[in-house]
Amino acid sequence: DVWIIGGDGWSYDIGFGGLDHIMSSNENVNVLILDTEVYSNTGGQSSKSTREGAVAKFNSIGKNTTKKDLARMMMTYPNVYIAEISMGANMNQAIKAINEAMNHDGPSMIIAYAPCISHGIKGGMGNSMKEEELAVKCGYFPLFRYNSKTKEFNLDFKEPDFTLYGEFLGNETRYKMISAVNLEHAKELLENNLEASKERFEYYKSLDK
C-alpha cells in the first residue's frame, strides 16, 4: 500500500493541484490528510481549511470566509474513496475507513480531524481526544465514508447536538480571541461558522439514503 500523508495547508492550498491530479489519476494510492485547519508547521497561519471567526496569522481579526469542503469536491471523481474520521469520536469508524481505503482499487482520501497546539485547547493538548469527540458531537466535523464507484455513502454520526457548538468553540483560544480582537464582528463570524456547519451536515445527511 502507498500512503501520502500531509496537512491541510498542503492539501487545501499549496498542493491542491497535485492532490487533484492524484485523485483523478485512477491510481491505487491512498492520501491521509491531517486537518488542523491551520498551517501548523510554520507557526499557525490561516489556510483554506480555517473556519470563520478563527484567529490566526494573516487573519489576526478572524477569518471571514468559510472552510473549503475538500471531501465534497473530490467526491465528483468516478472512482475515489473518501472518508472523514476523528479518532477521539469513533476509533472503530476510523479503523474501518482506513481498511476500506486500503482495499479500494483506486485513489482514496481520508481527512482526519487533528487538534493542534495552535488551537489553544483548554487544558492543553492532553485534552485533544476529548476535543475531537466534542467536534463530532456538536456537528463541527461530520464522520462519513463514500465510495464513488458503488455510490455508497455512510454518514457515521447522524444526530449531532448543535447546542454544544458554543461549548466547543469556547474551549479553544483561536475562537475565544475573536471577541478581544474584533468585538464588532465576533458574534456574526461565529454564528456564520455554526450555520456553515449546519449546512454542510445537511448536505451530507441528504446523501445518506
PDB file of C-alpha atoms in Angstrom:
ATOM      1  CA  ASP A   1       0.000   0.000   0.000  1.00  0.00           C
ATOM      2  CA  VAL A   2       1.163   3.505  -0.864  1.00  0.00           C
ATOM      3  CA  TRP A   3       0.216   6.316   1.533  1.00  0.00           C
ATOM      4  CA  ILE A   4       0.758  10.042   1.099  1.00  0.00           C
ATOM      5  CA  ILE A   5       0.418  11.971   4.372  1.00  0.00           C
ATOM      6  CA  GLY A   6       0.121  15.732   4.637  1.00  0.00           C
ATOM      7  CA  GLY A   7      -1.649  18.590   6.349  1.00  0.00           C
ATOM      8  CA  ASP A   8      -4.419  20.944   5.313  1.00  0.00           C
ATOM      9  CA  GLY A   9      -2.009  23.689   4.200  1.00  0.00           C
ATOM     10  CA  TRP A  10      -0.595  21.290   1.622  1.00  0.00           C
ATOM     11  CA  SER A  11      -3.861  19.624   0.584  1.00  0.00           C
ATOM     12  CA  TYR A  12      -6.295  22.547   0.653  1.00  0.00           C
ATOM     13  CA  ASP A  13      -3.854  25.212  -0.545  1.00  0.00           C
ATOM     14  CA  ILE A  14      -0.336  24.982  -1.931  1.00  0.00           C
ATOM     15  CA  GLY A  15      -0.501  21.331  -3.021  1.00  0.00           C
ATOM     16  CA  PHE A  16      -4.142  21.239  -4.113  1.00  0.00           C
ATOM     17  CA  GLY A  17      -3.260  20.914  -7.814  1.00  0.00           C
ATOM     18  CA  GLY A  18      -1.149  17.841  -7.091  1.00  0.00           C
ATOM     19  CA  LEU A  19      -3.842  16.322  -4.882  1.00  0.00           C
ATOM     20  CA  ASP A  20      -6.421  16.931  -7.593  1.00  0.00           C
ATOM     21  CA  HIS A  21      -4.143  15.163 -10.086  1.00  0.00           C
ATOM     22  CA  ILE A  22      -3.752  12.144  -7.790  1.00  0.00           C
ATOM     23  CA  MET A  23      -7.477  11.777  -7.182  1.00  0.00           C
ATOM     24  CA  SER A  24      -8.253  11.992 -10.906  1.00  0.00           C
ATOM     25  CA  SER A  25      -5.486   9.551 -11.921  1.00  0.00           C
ATOM     26  CA  ASN A  26      -7.301   6.300 -11.028  1.00  0.00           C
ATOM     27  CA  GLU A  27      -4.024   5.059  -9.487  1.00  0.00           C
ATOM     28  CA  ASN A  28      -4.230   2.806  -6.435  1.00  0.00           C
ATOM     29  CA  VAL A  29      -2.834   5.313  -3.923  1.00  0.00           C
ATOM     30  CA  ASN A  30      -4.066   6.477  -0.508  1.00  0.00           C
ATOM     31  CA  VAL A  31      -3.944  10.022   0.869  1.00  0.00           C
ATOM     32  CA  LEU A  32      -4.235  10.810   4.589  1.00  0.00           C
ATOM     33  CA  ILE A  33      -4.852  14.473   5.422  1.00  0.00           C
ATOM     34  CA  LEU A  34      -4.242  15.616   8.987  1.00  0.00           C
ATOM     35  CA  ASP A  35      -6.648  18.539   9.094  1.00  0.00           C
ATOM     36  CA  THR A  36      -5.583  21.039  11.755  1.00  0.00           C
ATOM     37  CA  GLU A  37      -7.434  23.869   9.968  1.00  0.00           C
ATOM     38  CA  VAL A  38      -4.263  25.974  10.040  1.00  0.00           C
ATOM     39  CA  TYR A  39      -0.674  25.952   8.747  1.00  0.00           C
ATOM     40  CA  SER A  40       0.704  24.336  11.896  1.00  0.00           C
ATOM     41  CA  ASN A  41       4.329  23.654  10.930  1.00  0.00           C
ATOM     42  CA  THR A  42       5.060  27.266  10.012  1.00  0.00           C
ATOM     43  CA  GLY A  43       3.549  28.951  13.027  1.00  0.00           C
ATOM     44  CA  GLY A  44      -0.215  28.845  12.620  1.00  0.00           C
ATOM     45  CA  GLN A  45      -1.152  30.811   9.519  1.00  0.00           C
ATOM     46  CA  SER A  46      -4.684  30.664   8.134  1.00  0.00           C
ATOM     47  CA  SER A  47      -5.413  28.113   5.391  1.00  0.00           C
ATOM     48  CA  LYS A  48      -8.456  27.397   3.213  1.00  0.00           C
ATOM     49  CA  SER A  49      -9.412  24.857   5.868  1.00  0.00           C
ATOM     50  CA  THR A  50      -9.569  27.573   8.551  1.00  0.00           C
ATOM     51  CA  ARG A  51     -13.129  28.462   9.552  1.00  0.00           C
ATOM     52  CA  GLU A  52     -14.916  31.749  10.037  1.00  0.00           C
ATOM     53  CA  GLY A  53     -14.055  33.556  13.232  1.00  0.00           C
ATOM     54  CA  ALA A  54     -10.810  31.670  13.855  1.00  0.00           C
ATOM     55  CA  VAL A  55      -7.879  33.938  14.696  1.00  0.00           C
ATOM     56  CA  ALA A  56      -4.570  33.010  13.037  1.00  0.00           C
ATOM     57  CA  LYS A  57      -1.554  34.690  11.471  1.00  0.00           C
ATOM     58  CA  PHE A  58      -2.634  36.742   8.423  1.00  0.00           C
ATOM     59  CA  ASN A  59      -6.176  36.620   9.841  1.00  0.00           C
ATOM     60  CA  SER A  60      -5.497  38.415  13.095  1.00  0.00           C
ATOM     61  CA  ILE A  61      -9.062  39.764  13.291  1.00  0.00           C
ATOM     62  CA  GLY A  62     -10.666  36.406  12.453  1.00  0.00           C
ATOM     63  CA  LYS A  63     -11.167  34.660   9.135  1.00  0.00           C
ATOM     64  CA  ASN A  64     -14.255  35.897   7.304  1.00  0.00           C
ATOM     65  CA  THR A  65     -14.704  33.134   4.696  1.00  0.00           C
ATOM     66  CA  THR A  66     -15.980  29.562   5.064  1.00  0.00           C
ATOM     67  CA  LYS A  67     -13.935  26.382   5.131  1.00  0.00           C
ATOM     68  CA  LYS A  68     -13.292  24.754   1.766  1.00  0.00           C
ATOM     69  CA  ASP A  69     -15.199  21.442   1.539  1.00  0.00           C
ATOM     70  CA  LEU A  70     -12.394  19.338   0.086  1.00  0.00           C
ATOM     71  CA  ALA A  71     -14.167  15.994   0.517  1.00  0.00           C
ATOM     72  CA  ARG A  72     -17.231  17.202  -1.383  1.00  0.00           C
ATOM     73  CA  MET A  73     -15.051  18.432  -4.238  1.00  0.00           C
ATOM     74  CA  MET A  74     -13.138  15.151  -4.536  1.00  0.00           C
ATOM     75  CA  MET A  75     -16.353  13.095  -4.469  1.00  0.00           C
ATOM     76  CA  THR A  76     -17.057  14.206  -8.037  1.00  0.00           C
ATOM     77  CA  TYR A  77     -14.426  11.834  -9.454  1.00  0.00           C
ATOM     78  CA  PRO A  78     -15.784   8.482 -10.703  1.00  0.00           C
ATOM     79  CA  ASN A  79     -13.542   6.057  -8.779  1.00  0.00           C
ATOM     80  CA  VAL A  80     -12.500   7.523  -5.448  1.00  0.00           C
ATOM     81  CA  TYR A  81     -12.950   6.516  -1.829  1.00  0.00           C
ATOM     82  CA  ILE A  82     -13.461   9.451   0.568  1.00  0.00           C
ATOM     83  CA  ALA A  83     -13.823   9.438   4.354  1.00  0.00           C
ATOM     84  CA  GLU A  84     -13.741  11.845   7.267  1.00  0.00           C
ATOM     85  CA  ILE A  85     -12.582  10.454  10.615  1.00  0.00           C
ATOM     86  CA  SER A  86     -11.978  11.624  14.176  1.00  0.00           C
ATOM     87  CA  MET A  87     -10.137   9.166  16.420  1.00  0.00           C
ATOM     88  CA  GLY A  88     -11.417  10.656  19.669  1.00  0.00           C
ATOM     89  CA  ALA A  89     -15.010  10.435  18.484  1.00  0.00           C
ATOM     90  CA  ASN A  90     -15.062   6.938  16.972  1.00  0.00           C
ATOM     91  CA  MET A  91     -11.890   4.875  16.754  1.00  0.00           C
ATOM     92  CA  ASN A  92     -13.695   1.917  15.171  1.00  0.00           C
ATOM     93  CA  GLN A  93     -15.041   4.114  12.377  1.00  0.00           C
ATOM     94  CA  ALA A  94     -11.526   5.445  11.775  1.00  0.00           C
ATOM     95  CA  ILE A  95     -10.056   1.936  11.522  1.00  0.00           C
ATOM     96  CA  LYS A  96     -12.893   0.825   9.243  1.00  0.00           C
ATOM     97  CA  ALA A  97     -12.329   3.811   6.931  1.00  0.00           C
ATOM     98  CA  ILE A  98      -8.576   3.151   6.745  1.00  0.00           C
ATOM     99  CA  ASN A  99      -9.158  -0.519   5.904  1.00  0.00           C
ATOM    100  CA  GLU A 100     -11.739   0.377   3.262  1.00  0.00           C
ATOM    101  CA  ALA A 101      -9.327   2.884   1.742  1.00  0.00           C
ATOM    102  CA  MET A 102      -6.565   0.286   1.553  1.00  0.00           C
ATOM    103  CA  ASN A 103      -8.898  -2.256  -0.051  1.00  0.00           C
ATOM    104  CA  HIS A 104     -10.266   0.222  -2.581  1.00  0.00           C
ATOM    105  CA  ASP A 105      -8.919  -0.301  -6.101  1.00  0.00           C
ATOM    106  CA  GLY A 106      -8.288   3.314  -6.990  1.00  0.00           C
ATOM    107  CA  PRO A 107      -7.387   6.581  -5.250  1.00  0.00           C
ATOM    108  CA  SER A 108      -8.594   7.154  -1.723  1.00  0.00           C
ATOM    109  CA  MET A 109      -8.573  10.182   0.577  1.00  0.00           C
ATOM    110  CA  ILE A 110      -9.116  10.249   4.333  1.00  0.00           C
ATOM    111  CA  ILE A 111      -9.470  13.566   6.151  1.00  0.00           C
ATOM    112  CA  ALA A 112      -8.659  13.192   9.856  1.00  0.00           C
ATOM    113  CA  TYR A 113      -9.683  15.925  12.288  1.00  0.00           C
ATOM    114  CA  ALA A 114      -6.421  16.795  14.047  1.00  0.00           C
ATOM    115  CA  PRO A 115      -6.313  19.206  17.003  1.00  0.00           C
ATOM    116  CA  CYS A 116      -3.147  21.273  17.125  1.00  0.00           C
ATOM    117  CA  ILE A 117      -1.267  23.318  19.704  1.00  0.00           C
ATOM    118  CA  SER A 118      -2.217  26.414  17.666  1.00  0.00           C
ATOM    119  CA  HIS A 119      -5.873  25.849  18.625  1.00  0.00           C
ATOM    120  CA  GLY A 120      -5.160  26.690  22.269  1.00  0.00           C
ATOM    121  CA  ILE A 121      -7.339  23.889  23.665  1.00  0.00           C
ATOM    122  CA  LYS A 122      -8.496  24.419  27.238  1.00  0.00           C
ATOM    123  CA  GLY A 123      -6.342  22.232  29.468  1.00  0.00           C
ATOM    124  CA  GLY A 124      -3.733  21.690  26.754  1.00  0.00           C
ATOM    125  CA  MET A 125      -3.114  19.013  24.142  1.00  0.00           C
ATOM    126  CA  GLY A 126      -3.762  16.303  26.727  1.00  0.00           C
ATOM    127  CA  ASN A 127      -7.463  17.041  26.077  1.00  0.00           C
ATOM    128  CA  SER A 128      -7.182  16.735  22.299  1.00  0.00           C
ATOM    129  CA  MET A 129      -9.056  13.414  22.113  1.00  0.00           C
ATOM    130  CA  LYS A 130     -11.955  14.878  24.116  1.00  0.00           C
ATOM    131  CA  GLU A 131     -11.991  17.866  21.787  1.00  0.00           C
ATOM    132  CA  GLU A 132     -12.073  15.528  18.768  1.00  0.00           C
ATOM    133  CA  GLU A 133     -15.108  13.825  20.314  1.00  0.00           C
ATOM    134  CA  LEU A 134     -16.879  17.115  21.004  1.00  0.00           C
ATOM    135  CA  ALA A 135     -16.143  18.340  17.451  1.00  0.00           C
ATOM    136  CA  VAL A 136     -18.242  15.460  16.132  1.00  0.00           C
ATOM    137  CA  LYS A 137     -20.945  15.578  18.821  1.00  0.00           C
ATOM    138  CA  CYS A 138     -21.641  19.282  18.225  1.00  0.00           C
ATOM    139  CA  GLY A 139     -21.742  18.970  14.413  1.00  0.00           C
ATOM    140  CA  TYR A 140     -18.479  20.802  13.766  1.00  0.00           C
ATOM    141  CA  PHE A 141     -16.907  17.822  11.966  1.00  0.00           C
ATOM    142  CA  PRO A 142     -19.077  15.140  10.273  1.00  0.00           C
ATOM    143  CA  LEU A 143     -17.972  11.498  10.063  1.00  0.00           C
ATOM    144  CA  PHE A 144     -18.695   9.662   6.827  1.00  0.00           C
ATOM    145  CA  ARG A 145     -17.442   7.193   4.220  1.00  0.00           C
ATOM    146  CA  TYR A 146     -18.150   7.327   0.488  1.00  0.00           C
ATOM    147  CA  ASN A 147     -17.272   5.053  -2.427  1.00  0.00           C
ATOM    148  CA  SER A 148     -17.964   6.785  -5.733  1.00  0.00           C
ATOM    149  CA  LYS A 149     -17.600   3.520  -7.632  1.00  0.00           C
ATOM    150  CA  THR A 150     -20.528   1.890  -5.813  1.00  0.00           C
ATOM    151  CA  LYS A 151     -22.237   5.230  -4.913  1.00  0.00           C
ATOM    152  CA  GLU A 152     -22.484   4.005  -1.315  1.00  0.00           C
ATOM    153  CA  PHE A 153     -22.492   6.796   1.269  1.00  0.00           C
ATOM    154  CA  ASN A 154     -22.456   6.167   5.018  1.00  0.00           C
ATOM    155  CA  LEU A 155     -22.993   9.003   7.486  1.00  0.00           C
ATOM    156  CA  ASP A 156     -21.446   7.527  10.633  1.00  0.00           C
ATOM    157  CA  PHE A 157     -22.748  10.053  13.167  1.00  0.00           C
ATOM    158  CA  LYS A 158     -26.287  11.024  12.274  1.00  0.00           C
ATOM    159  CA  GLU A 159     -27.587  13.215  15.116  1.00  0.00           C
ATOM    160  CA  PRO A 160     -25.209  15.980  16.227  1.00  0.00           C
ATOM    161  CA  ASP A 161     -26.303  18.320  19.013  1.00  0.00           C
ATOM    162  CA  PHE A 162     -25.666  21.823  17.721  1.00  0.00           C
ATOM    163  CA  THR A 163     -26.467  23.283  21.153  1.00  0.00           C
ATOM    164  CA  LEU A 164     -22.960  22.073  22.133  1.00  0.00           C
ATOM    165  CA  TYR A 165     -21.356  24.188  19.419  1.00  0.00           C
ATOM    166  CA  GLY A 166     -20.710  27.170  21.661  1.00  0.00           C
ATOM    167  CA  GLU A 167     -19.040  24.932  24.253  1.00  0.00           C
ATOM    168  CA  PHE A 168     -16.731  23.535  21.575  1.00  0.00           C
ATOM    169  CA  LEU A 169     -15.741  26.973  20.276  1.00  0.00           C
ATOM    170  CA  GLY A 170     -15.285  28.254  23.820  1.00  0.00           C
ATOM    171  CA  ASN A 171     -12.751  25.502  24.530  1.00  0.00           C
ATOM    172  CA  GLU A 172     -10.286  26.946  22.019  1.00  0.00           C
ATOM    173  CA  THR A 173      -8.266  30.156  22.127  1.00  0.00           C
ATOM    174  CA  ARG A 174      -8.426  30.541  18.328  1.00  0.00           C
ATOM    175  CA  TYR A 175     -12.163  31.244  18.689  1.00  0.00           C
ATOM    176  CA  LYS A 176     -12.204  32.928  22.101  1.00  0.00           C
ATOM    177  CA  MET A 177      -9.718  35.556  20.855  1.00  0.00           C
ATOM    178  CA  ILE A 178     -12.145  36.915  18.273  1.00  0.00           C
ATOM    179  CA  SER A 179     -14.080  38.831  20.950  1.00  0.00           C
ATOM    180  CA  ALA A 180     -10.881  40.580  22.017  1.00  0.00           C
ATOM    181  CA  VAL A 181      -9.533  41.479  18.567  1.00  0.00           C
ATOM    182  CA  ASN A 182     -12.752  42.037  16.609  1.00  0.00           C
ATOM    183  CA  LEU A 183     -15.627  42.585  19.010  1.00  0.00           C
ATOM    184  CA  GLU A 184     -17.728  44.360  16.385  1.00  0.00           C
ATOM    185  CA  HIS A 185     -17.949  41.287  14.148  1.00  0.00           C
ATOM    186  CA  ALA A 186     -17.188  38.439  16.576  1.00  0.00           C
ATOM    187  CA  LYS A 187     -20.796  37.337  17.086  1.00  0.00           C
ATOM    188  CA  GLU A 188     -21.571  37.457  13.368  1.00  0.00           C
ATOM    189  CA  LEU A 189     -18.484  35.448  12.386  1.00  0.00           C
ATOM    190  CA  LEU A 190     -19.088  32.712  14.963  1.00  0.00           C
ATOM    191  CA  GLU A 191     -22.766  32.496  14.009  1.00  0.00           C
ATOM    192  CA  ASN A 192     -21.709  32.125  10.373  1.00  0.00           C
ATOM    193  CA  ASN A 193     -19.325  29.377  11.465  1.00  0.00           C
ATOM    194  CA  LEU A 194     -22.236  27.500  13.056  1.00  0.00           C
ATOM    195  CA  GLU A 195     -24.560  27.998  10.079  1.00  0.00           C
ATOM    196  CA  ALA A 196     -21.889  26.738   7.668  1.00  0.00           C
ATOM    197  CA  SER A 197     -21.525  23.564   9.749  1.00  0.00           C
ATOM    198  CA  LYS A 198     -25.286  23.045   9.791  1.00  0.00           C
ATOM    199  CA  GLU A 199     -25.484  23.442   6.016  1.00  0.00           C
ATOM    200  CA  ARG A 200     -22.555  21.090   5.483  1.00  0.00           C
ATOM    201  CA  PHE A 201     -24.107  18.456   7.734  1.00  0.00           C
ATOM    202  CA  GLU A 202     -27.480  18.715   5.975  1.00  0.00           C
ATOM    203  CA  TYR A 203     -25.770  18.177   2.622  1.00  0.00           C
ATOM    204  CA  TYR A 204     -24.041  15.001   3.789  1.00  0.00           C
ATOM    205  CA  LYS A 205     -27.198  13.827   5.537  1.00  0.00           C
ATOM    206  CA  SER A 206     -29.053  14.124   2.218  1.00  0.00           C
ATOM    207  CA  LEU A 207     -26.584  11.634   0.684  1.00  0.00           C
ATOM    208  CA  ASP A 208     -27.167   9.010   3.390  1.00  0.00           C
ATOM    209  CA  LYS A 209     -30.041   7.073   1.847  1.00  0.00           C
TER     210      LYS A 209
END
